XYZ file of C-alpha atoms in Angstrom:
667
model
C -0.009 0.005 -0.013
C 1.884 3.125 -1.152
C 1.676 5.736 1.599
C 1.593 8.475 -1.012
C -1.981 7.350 -1.650
C -2.753 7.359 1.976
C -1.103 10.601 3.360
C -4.013 10.845 5.802
C -2.350 8.226 7.918
C 0.367 10.639 8.851
C -2.375 12.915 10.339
C -4.516 10.151 11.757
C -1.721 8.634 14.021
C -1.144 11.674 16.364
C -4.868 12.464 16.268
C -5.635 8.951 17.452
C -3.049 9.348 20.145
C -4.599 12.541 21.335
C -8.018 11.111 21.341
C -6.995 7.873 23.251
C -4.992 9.684 25.929
C -7.457 12.461 26.167
C -10.447 10.148 26.671
C -8.944 7.154 28.530
C -5.545 8.327 29.905
C -6.804 9.703 33.142
C -6.967 6.316 34.714
C -4.017 4.810 33.049
C -0.437 4.564 34.422
C 2.059 6.835 32.964
C 3.813 4.000 31.034
C 0.537 3.484 29.114
C 0.194 7.160 28.364
C 3.812 7.286 27.160
C 3.305 4.252 24.998
C 0.285 5.874 23.138
C 1.774 9.395 22.973
C 5.378 8.429 21.823
C 4.106 5.387 19.739
C 1.789 7.652 17.764
C 4.325 10.283 16.838
C 7.048 7.592 16.263
C 4.814 5.810 13.793
C 3.964 9.173 12.189
C 7.672 9.788 11.676
C 8.081 6.364 10.207
C 5.165 6.981 7.885
C 6.857 10.328 6.934
C 10.070 8.501 6.257
C 8.385 5.946 3.959
C 6.509 8.840 2.176
C 9.860 10.474 1.446
C 11.226 7.277 0.035
C 8.365 6.918 -2.281
C 8.397 10.538 -3.254
C 12.010 10.465 -4.341
C 11.072 7.799 -6.853
C 8.540 10.060 -8.558
C 9.251 11.586 -11.882
C 9.460 15.335 -12.089
C 5.969 15.849 -13.833
C 4.304 14.138 -10.980
C 5.383 16.777 -8.365
C 3.646 18.060 -6.511
C 1.810 15.015 -5.706
C -1.725 16.061 -4.763
C -4.234 13.534 -3.352
C -7.816 14.564 -2.951
C -9.844 12.484 -0.494
C -13.403 13.912 -0.611
C -15.265 17.229 -1.173
C -15.383 19.081 2.194
C -17.542 22.124 1.435
C -19.513 23.240 -1.513
C -21.459 26.565 -1.720
C -22.181 27.778 -5.085
C -18.826 28.360 -6.819
C -17.030 27.909 -3.577
C -15.613 24.357 -3.338
C -13.073 23.005 -0.909
C -11.590 19.521 -1.124
C -9.919 17.813 1.664
C -6.658 17.425 -0.252
C -3.013 16.879 0.825
C 0.069 17.326 -1.266
C 3.767 16.535 -1.145
C 6.609 18.447 -2.736
C 10.212 19.182 -1.716
C 9.202 21.959 0.619
C 6.565 19.744 2.303
C 9.241 17.020 2.760
C 11.581 19.327 4.610
C 8.798 20.466 6.932
C 7.427 17.033 7.536
C 10.804 15.550 8.464
C 11.666 18.539 10.785
C 8.294 18.641 12.591
C 7.829 14.780 13.009
C 11.440 14.070 14.067
C 11.984 17.029 16.370
C 8.378 16.532 17.757
C 9.181 12.875 18.410
C 12.376 13.763 20.414
C 10.436 16.320 22.437
C 7.793 13.801 23.286
C 10.540 11.466 24.658
C 12.121 14.319 26.634
C 8.778 15.288 28.182
C 8.408 11.918 29.814
C 11.242 12.870 32.013
C 10.549 16.519 32.461
C 6.890 16.110 33.244
C 7.184 12.907 35.233
C 6.048 14.455 38.563
C 3.445 16.842 37.195
C -0.264 16.539 37.485
C -2.452 16.245 34.431
C 0.236 14.034 32.717
C -2.274 12.455 30.376
C -3.755 15.753 29.406
C -0.307 17.202 28.533
C 0.459 14.381 26.101
C -2.955 14.588 24.599
C -2.409 18.174 23.829
C 1.019 17.551 22.544
C -0.377 14.867 20.106
C -3.116 17.075 19.007
C -0.709 19.930 18.258
C 1.298 17.425 16.134
C -1.834 16.612 14.141
C -2.632 20.206 13.392
C 0.901 21.130 12.553
C 1.218 18.264 10.189
C -2.169 19.207 8.684
C -0.871 22.793 7.992
C 2.168 21.382 6.191
C 0.469 18.855 4.171
C -2.460 21.057 3.026
C -3.005 21.225 -0.716
C -5.302 24.324 -0.389
C -5.326 27.569 1.746
C -8.489 26.393 3.636
C -7.094 23.134 4.940
C -3.971 25.147 5.801
C -6.152 27.421 7.735
C -7.606 24.620 9.851
C -4.011 23.590 10.824
C -3.105 27.238 11.307
C -5.953 27.834 13.816
C -5.505 24.381 15.357
C -1.853 25.008 16.370
C -3.058 28.373 17.801
C -5.710 26.488 19.940
C -2.984 23.918 21.072
C -0.663 26.775 21.902
C -3.317 28.335 24.261
C -3.892 24.935 25.896
C -0.257 24.162 26.434
C 0.936 27.661 27.531
C -1.873 27.599 30.047
C -1.245 24.007 31.009
C -0.745 25.107 34.629
C -4.030 26.827 34.618
C -4.143 27.309 38.358
C -1.170 29.568 38.059
C -2.546 33.054 37.290
C 0.507 34.093 35.130
C 0.192 30.894 32.965
C -3.491 31.341 32.463
C -2.957 35.041 31.413
C -0.083 34.119 29.112
C -2.180 31.534 27.405
C -5.135 34.079 26.865
C -2.622 36.688 25.696
C -1.231 34.307 23.054
C -4.708 33.338 21.801
C -5.917 37.032 21.533
C -2.829 38.533 19.932
C -2.547 35.845 17.319
C -6.288 36.340 16.608
C -5.389 39.891 15.520
C -3.116 38.681 12.800
C -5.609 35.860 11.851
C -8.213 38.390 11.229
C -6.169 39.836 8.419
C -5.199 36.279 7.317
C -8.887 35.355 7.069
C -9.627 38.508 4.873
C -6.652 37.596 2.696
C -8.154 34.046 2.076
C -11.464 35.531 1.080
C -9.804 38.069 -1.302
C -7.784 35.179 -2.607
C -10.893 33.139 -3.510
C -12.585 36.353 -4.951
C -9.608 36.954 -7.173
C -8.757 33.365 -8.358
C -12.103 31.686 -7.737
C -10.210 28.804 -6.147
C -8.584 27.914 -2.838
C -6.255 25.165 -4.400
C -2.526 26.174 -4.420
C -1.923 24.639 -7.796
C -4.739 26.705 -9.497
C -3.975 29.910 -7.685
C -0.242 29.638 -8.681
C -0.989 28.825 -12.324
C -3.314 31.813 -12.582
C -0.892 34.111 -10.824
C 1.928 33.080 -13.066
C -0.073 34.597 -16.004
C -0.846 37.858 -14.099
C 1.276 41.072 -14.595
C 3.435 41.729 -11.503
C 2.619 44.649 -9.310
C 5.312 47.363 -9.053
C 6.661 49.611 -6.313
C 4.695 52.474 -7.910
C 1.460 50.561 -8.269
C 0.022 48.198 -5.770
C -2.763 45.860 -7.005
C -4.773 43.024 -5.662
C -1.773 40.693 -5.325
C -0.048 43.106 -2.941
C -3.198 43.497 -0.963
C -3.530 39.593 -0.746
C 0.062 39.243 0.257
C 0.025 41.945 2.920
C -3.053 40.462 4.502
C -1.693 36.845 4.562
C 1.559 38.324 5.987
C -0.476 39.996 8.841
C -1.380 36.430 9.922
C 2.286 35.407 9.780
C 3.253 38.402 11.899
C 0.921 37.220 14.638
C 1.703 33.445 14.260
C 5.495 33.983 13.934
C 5.729 36.705 16.673
C 7.032 39.521 14.579
C 6.804 43.309 15.313
C 4.329 44.538 16.462
C 2.515 41.295 17.478
C 5.515 39.533 19.046
C 4.528 40.250 22.827
C 2.732 36.960 23.246
C 5.738 34.764 22.729
C 8.004 35.815 25.625
C 5.049 35.415 28.072
C 4.439 31.999 26.519
C 7.451 30.883 28.479
C 4.996 30.405 31.424
C 4.188 26.967 29.847
C 6.231 23.759 30.465
C 9.661 23.980 28.873
C 8.974 21.052 26.373
C 6.141 23.217 25.032
C 8.583 26.117 24.504
C 10.871 23.812 22.580
C 8.135 22.266 20.355
C 5.777 25.090 19.687
C 7.782 28.288 20.358
C 11.053 27.281 18.719
C 10.886 24.334 16.310
C 7.306 24.201 14.707
C 4.326 26.493 15.414
C 6.201 29.873 15.309
C 7.767 28.920 11.911
C 4.210 28.388 10.290
C 4.338 32.019 9.124
C 7.663 31.462 7.443
C 6.369 28.299 5.744
C 3.173 30.086 4.544
C 5.198 32.979 2.996
C 7.574 30.434 1.286
C 4.486 28.344 0.210
C 2.815 31.428 -1.280
C 5.955 32.689 -2.870
C 4.387 32.840 -6.411
C 2.306 35.711 -5.222
C 4.813 37.431 -2.892
C 7.422 37.372 -5.762
C 5.021 39.385 -7.898
C 4.532 42.081 -5.222
C 7.658 44.071 -4.599
C 6.008 46.120 -1.893
C 4.909 42.853 -0.023
C 8.506 41.506 -0.364
C 9.966 44.667 1.052
C 7.508 44.724 3.881
C 8.414 41.153 4.786
C 12.112 41.990 4.675
C 11.857 45.153 6.621
C 9.696 43.628 9.362
C 12.047 40.726 9.587
C 15.203 42.696 9.744
C 13.877 45.259 12.351
C 12.397 42.341 14.451
C 15.826 40.465 14.323
C 17.692 43.505 15.643
C 15.042 44.758 18.092
C 14.537 41.475 19.830
C 18.267 40.783 20.050
C 18.681 44.122 21.964
C 16.137 42.992 24.632
C 17.885 39.673 24.883
C 21.021 41.486 25.955
C 19.878 42.058 29.612
C 17.233 39.474 30.432
C 17.975 37.448 33.461
C 15.403 34.534 33.119
C 17.073 31.777 31.007
C 13.838 31.042 29.085
C 13.116 34.698 28.390
C 16.585 35.053 26.786
C 15.874 32.121 24.470
C 12.309 33.524 23.793
C 13.619 36.890 22.503
C 16.240 34.850 20.593
C 13.490 32.945 18.885
C 11.741 36.182 17.983
C 15.043 37.542 16.598
C 15.755 34.266 14.492
C 12.254 34.257 13.069
C 13.094 37.733 11.931
C 16.111 36.284 9.974
C 13.748 33.848 8.183
C 11.513 36.638 7.146
C 14.424 38.680 6.002
C 15.411 35.732 3.932
C 11.997 35.434 2.246
C 11.802 39.126 1.881
C 15.009 39.298 -0.230
C 13.806 36.360 -2.399
C 16.112 33.829 -0.718
C 13.201 31.382 0.248
C 15.395 28.291 0.258
C 17.818 30.060 2.603
C 14.819 31.000 4.888
C 13.529 27.393 5.029
C 17.238 26.294 5.504
C 17.386 28.443 8.676
C 13.953 27.303 9.782
C 15.363 23.644 9.759
C 18.698 24.387 11.499
C 16.899 26.680 13.963
C 14.591 23.752 14.808
C 17.692 21.750 15.773
C 19.739 24.312 17.849
C 16.827 26.276 19.254
C 14.870 23.255 20.136
C 18.059 21.951 21.809
C 18.773 25.238 23.636
C 15.121 25.165 25.183
C 15.469 21.444 26.149
C 18.915 22.174 27.776
C 17.287 25.105 29.491
C 14.706 22.739 30.917
C 17.444 20.419 31.940
C 19.064 23.185 33.810
C 15.901 24.304 35.533
C 15.160 20.654 36.453
C 18.708 20.422 37.934
C 18.113 23.626 39.795
C 14.853 22.578 41.314
C 12.782 24.967 39.232
C 15.075 28.064 39.384
C 15.219 30.068 35.963
C 17.266 33.147 37.166
C 20.696 32.932 35.564
C 22.120 35.085 38.299
C 21.298 32.364 40.820
C 23.161 29.696 38.925
C 26.925 29.588 37.957
C 29.492 26.759 38.016
C 27.198 24.046 36.585
C 29.288 22.747 33.754
C 30.959 19.963 35.950
C 27.709 19.096 37.746
C 25.631 18.553 34.583
C 28.219 17.910 31.885
C 25.786 16.347 29.159
C 23.529 19.398 29.526
C 26.562 21.766 29.346
C 28.180 20.310 26.288
C 24.829 20.067 24.442
C 24.010 23.669 25.258
C 27.490 24.733 24.390
C 27.199 23.139 20.909
C 23.779 24.704 20.297
C 25.227 28.074 21.326
C 28.044 27.762 18.792
C 25.335 26.772 16.183
C 23.106 29.782 16.837
C 26.111 32.129 16.949
C 27.073 31.101 13.471
C 30.463 29.579 14.282
C 31.959 28.114 11.203
C 31.300 24.378 10.858
C 28.090 24.378 12.973
C 24.562 24.348 11.418
C 23.638 27.892 12.107
C 26.756 29.124 10.175
C 25.563 27.879 6.908
C 21.993 28.990 7.038
C 22.675 32.424 8.642
C 25.550 33.023 6.133
C 23.176 32.330 3.196
C 20.601 34.825 4.528
C 23.028 37.631 5.000
C 24.682 37.003 1.627
C 21.301 37.237 -0.095
C 20.477 40.391 1.825
C 23.850 41.986 0.736
C 24.271 40.797 -2.824
C 21.067 38.865 -3.992
C 18.618 40.083 -6.644
C 16.569 41.994 -3.868
C 19.618 43.115 -1.842
C 19.223 45.886 0.622
C 22.290 47.311 2.386
C 20.439 48.811 5.311
C 18.637 45.546 6.070
C 21.909 43.638 5.668
C 23.557 45.953 8.310
C 20.583 45.296 10.745
C 20.936 41.515 10.290
C 24.678 41.783 10.733
C 24.439 43.667 13.996
C 21.798 41.313 15.153
C 24.226 38.469 14.529
C 26.792 39.982 16.862
C 24.164 40.718 19.440
C 23.081 37.074 19.325
C 26.588 35.808 19.963
C 26.868 38.172 22.910
C 23.732 37.363 24.693
C 24.007 33.613 24.004
C 27.367 33.351 25.451
C 26.351 35.641 28.306
C 23.832 32.883 29.004
C 26.466 30.108 28.877
C 28.887 32.044 31.138
C 26.380 33.004 33.682
C 24.848 29.601 33.853
C 27.797 27.250 33.586
C 30.890 29.233 34.482
C 32.117 31.440 37.320
C 31.281 31.080 40.976
C 28.306 29.052 42.130
C 25.433 31.386 43.174
C 23.442 28.768 44.971
C 23.578 26.957 48.116
C 24.464 23.305 47.461
C 22.900 22.238 50.805
C 19.591 23.508 49.454
C 19.750 22.771 45.827
C 20.768 19.137 44.893
C 22.098 19.721 41.377
C 22.006 16.564 39.320
C 22.033 15.474 35.611
C 18.833 14.715 34.061
C 17.775 11.151 33.345
C 18.471 9.313 30.129
C 15.088 9.973 28.597
C 16.022 13.662 28.713
C 19.679 13.562 27.848
C 19.419 11.228 24.771
C 17.208 13.741 22.920
C 19.849 16.414 23.830
C 22.635 14.299 22.135
C 20.695 13.677 19.111
C 19.877 17.355 18.642
C 23.456 18.313 19.354
C 24.630 16.049 16.620
C 22.042 17.791 14.215
C 23.174 21.150 15.492
C 26.712 20.400 14.286
C 26.040 18.519 11.043
C 22.478 19.519 10.139
C 23.706 22.352 7.974
C 26.384 20.466 6.026
C 24.010 20.069 3.076
C 25.419 23.442 1.893
C 29.033 22.940 2.871
C 30.204 22.044 -0.681
C 28.981 25.447 -1.974
C 31.758 27.084 0.181
C 34.357 25.497 -2.011
C 32.632 26.016 -5.362
C 30.421 22.990 -5.230
C 26.698 22.330 -4.998
C 24.493 23.540 -2.130
C 22.456 20.417 -1.836
C 19.704 21.889 0.299
C 19.174 24.711 -2.212
C 19.240 22.288 -5.059
C 16.640 20.044 -3.452
C 14.233 22.986 -2.884
C 14.989 24.634 -6.303
C 12.095 22.903 -8.136
C 9.647 24.403 -5.783
C 10.865 27.993 -5.935
C 11.716 27.799 -9.637
C 8.374 26.582 -10.809
C 6.590 29.943 -10.893
C 9.428 32.359 -10.783
C 9.429 35.507 -12.661
C 11.465 35.505 -15.858
C 14.003 38.293 -15.816
C 14.980 40.185 -19.075
C 17.635 38.599 -21.247
C 21.021 39.243 -19.723
C 19.730 40.293 -16.292
C 20.162 36.751 -14.888
C 23.841 36.720 -15.698
C 24.391 40.165 -14.193
C 22.541 39.054 -11.001
C 24.595 35.976 -10.734
C 27.777 37.826 -11.285
C 26.834 40.376 -8.618
C 26.027 37.643 -6.152
C 29.070 35.328 -6.449
C 31.693 36.942 -8.593
C 33.715 40.043 -8.795
C 34.567 41.554 -12.068
C 33.114 38.482 -13.774
C 35.968 36.343 -12.323
C 34.903 33.247 -10.406
C 36.860 32.971 -7.144
C 38.799 29.779 -6.513
C 37.352 27.197 -4.012
C 40.056 28.155 -1.529
C 39.248 31.897 -1.635
C 35.573 31.034 -1.531
C 36.076 29.113 1.675
C 38.344 31.706 3.076
C 35.770 34.480 2.377
C 33.047 32.468 4.008
C 34.884 31.705 7.260
C 36.367 35.224 7.654
C 33.399 37.104 6.330
C 31.549 39.897 8.286
C 28.977 37.588 9.963
C 31.715 35.336 11.337
C 33.778 38.343 12.516
C 30.988 40.094 14.375
C 29.910 36.811 15.886
C 33.410 36.325 17.256
C 33.461 39.937 18.542
C 30.254 39.276 20.403
C 31.779 36.011 21.938
C 34.912 37.956 23.102
C 32.931 40.829 24.625
C 30.754 38.287 26.553
C 33.916 36.508 27.694
C 35.407 39.808 28.822
C 32.394 40.968 30.667
C 31.382 37.799 32.357
C 34.660 35.804 32.869
C 37.549 38.221 32.794
C 35.806 41.245 34.319
C 32.584 40.119 35.940
C 32.330 43.523 37.663
C 31.985 45.426 34.403
C 28.247 44.557 33.502
C 27.052 46.233 36.814
C 29.218 49.324 36.221
C 28.052 49.607 32.637
C 24.437 49.199 33.601
C 24.869 51.961 36.155
C 26.574 54.363 33.862
C 24.000 53.709 31.132
C 21.080 53.399 33.521
C 18.475 54.915 31.063
C 19.316 52.616 28.273
C 19.677 49.580 30.522
C 16.271 50.226 32.056
C 14.728 50.637 28.566
C 16.090 47.174 27.468
C 15.353 45.571 30.750
C 11.734 46.705 30.488
C 11.434 45.617 26.858
C 11.098 49.093 25.682
C 7.747 49.354 27.723
C 5.831 48.021 24.841
C 3.477 45.905 27.004
C 2.826 49.107 29.157
C 2.176 51.093 25.908
C -0.361 48.560 24.680
C -1.940 48.409 28.066
C -2.265 52.218 28.148
C -3.375 52.825 24.508
C -5.334 49.677 23.755
C -6.132 47.360 26.746
C -7.246 49.786 29.316
C -9.342 51.985 26.891
C -11.016 48.877 25.569
C -11.622 47.715 29.074
C -13.161 51.053 29.955
C -15.300 51.067 26.785
C -16.490 47.481 27.372
C -17.153 48.190 31.065
C -18.774 51.634 30.977
C -20.390 51.767 27.524
C -20.927 48.235 26.339
C -21.718 46.736 29.715
C -23.448 49.256 31.740
C -25.068 51.269 28.990
C -25.737 49.080 26.174
C -26.088 45.728 27.935
C -27.637 46.834 31.164
C -29.208 50.104 29.974
C -30.562 49.204 26.525
C -30.742 45.456 26.147
C -31.571 44.504 29.857
C -33.600 47.643 29.988
C -35.756 46.801 27.076
C -36.230 43.175 28.360
C -36.845 44.218 31.919
C -39.108 47.110 30.896
C -41.170 44.916 28.745
C -41.631 42.588 31.592
C -42.362 45.384 34.060
C -45.064 46.745 31.645
C -46.549 43.270 31.276
C -46.505 42.768 34.975
C -48.074 46.128 35.819
C -50.725 45.721 33.049
C -51.462 42.274 34.295
C -51.850 43.597 37.797
C -54.440 46.166 36.618
C -56.384 43.693 34.579
C -56.296 41.414 37.376
C -58.314 43.865 39.426
C -61.096 43.434 37.023
C -61.499 39.843 38.314
C -62.939 40.935 41.659
C -65.646 38.235 41.965
C -68.280 40.928 42.490
C -71.539 40.175 40.430
C -72.505 43.872 40.519
C -69.158 44.824 39.114
C -69.441 42.228 36.298
C -72.870 43.532 35.400
C -71.584 47.052 35.226
C -68.819 46.034 32.799
C -71.285 44.091 30.711
C -73.501 47.268 30.464
C -70.563 49.414 29.777
C -69.370 46.994 27.057
C -72.876 46.786 25.584
C -73.365 50.538 25.417
C -69.918 50.968 24.019
C -70.594 48.415 21.305
C -73.930 49.914 20.462
C -72.364 53.367 20.189
C -69.718 52.107 17.729
C -72.367 50.296 15.665
C -74.449 53.477 15.668
C -71.549 55.601 14.593
C -70.742 53.257 11.700
C -74.378 53.249 10.527
C -74.632 57.081 10.524
C -71.267 57.292 8.536
C -72.482 54.914 5.968
C -75.770 56.600 5.643
């Protein structure tokens, strides 16, 4: 039975796991819950692996492979099929989501071992996997939207998992509400998409878009409007400016949730959507520029906040927002493959960083403040070396996964077809800041003097079901980017080559001669192709690597060589320090300009005046009139025969007078 014909199995497995644990797991032992949860995602990963094997045997004219199972909705010309598809982009996302998700499920069996609601947690995790895989496999924008909204729902459930904790409940509600703002624009974009193309199927939309004239910077048309509306949804889902505020607060959820949803999978949904809709975005220069600007500014802005945070998970949260900005910068300058490449490598090293942070918190008995740690590297060596490798990867140290993907993004921003020097500089500075705050985290946590009482905190390495996933992700954080390594010596970038058919299918044809000039500007100087040795030397000594090393050296100087300097610098630059520490007071600004005014309006206008005054007043007033009238009419039923006779006479006389009046008028 070819799995390509039965892609629904990939979705059905985690959905079944969620249903079984959710309905029956409450009375089961944890081992049974583990078997269902891990077994379902492991089988889903094996199904993905078999699907990939079958996909690689397809001929080029069969790609994308689309399988329609049934007609889901029909309303006049509006028709939606439940259809799934596979192409090279889907393959990358499927492997990343299913494999990293499986590792995080395994890790969670150790991290959540002593928590209440164990079965509920794994039911939510499985449900999230179902919706994320639905989003990735969707062959039309409506099925994608189901997965899109589903991962938002699961995010709300998992962030607020400890719902008796007020901050966790508030964080869950904040995530749900803020992402709904972006999803409102996304929904309008879907409606406009159908109104324009009379279809919601990706293949039909892209074929029609390929025959449409591109918008220009001087004239924005319907394509630009659609792209900007869809990108609004991506801003909310992928936590970009100005809708990023939910993600740092989402760290209130369990650490495996942070690793799975807020580092490796859900928050990358916006990047995947932009890459999937590239035939539209590539025909809208304004939308492309908007994506690049938002991405670059977010990358820089979030990196500055990460410089001074003291909560180990908050540092990683702002780092996630910053790295997502890099991915959007790549898409905005037309380097879609580089953006997806960074999405994949980021899933490895950022997922690892969050899991290592969870291991540190586990070892420290729940402590998350880095200022209360220090000297942990010998006490939890597996966690230390895993986190050290992940930090090298995110800092772009040559040879590690992040080096290859980040270098491609900055190269495209500097010299690609849609290059922008200002945005490249923002990305470059953000790279230096990333190296600084990540090694600040490493030095504060694992080096220096112990800032905790060993008699009160029993520091210990995590169990094997937590450390084995760390080792696997550490391996991928080193070698996960080597698909692009031959490119450094004049060879082939295998990752880019694999995705090339997806992003070349509907690309805009440049005028004759322009393609050669673009290629020359991107990779050659004066029309002379550099030698492999010079190409490698340029890559490992380029600006991204240099600023990264500078960031590492400054962090070493501040937190190892001269640990007294950070406090002195914070005191001398108190205003700037407070600005960064308080995250630019954006939450306070939103509260003052949006939240509190809306609460006042809802309380004083909508509640007291509209609801109580008008709606309740109308209902209650009608009841009061009916009651009073009934009371008056009740008095007529006195039981007095003389009174009844009087009313009969009055009625008869009145009726006779009416008849007399009518007769006189007719006559």
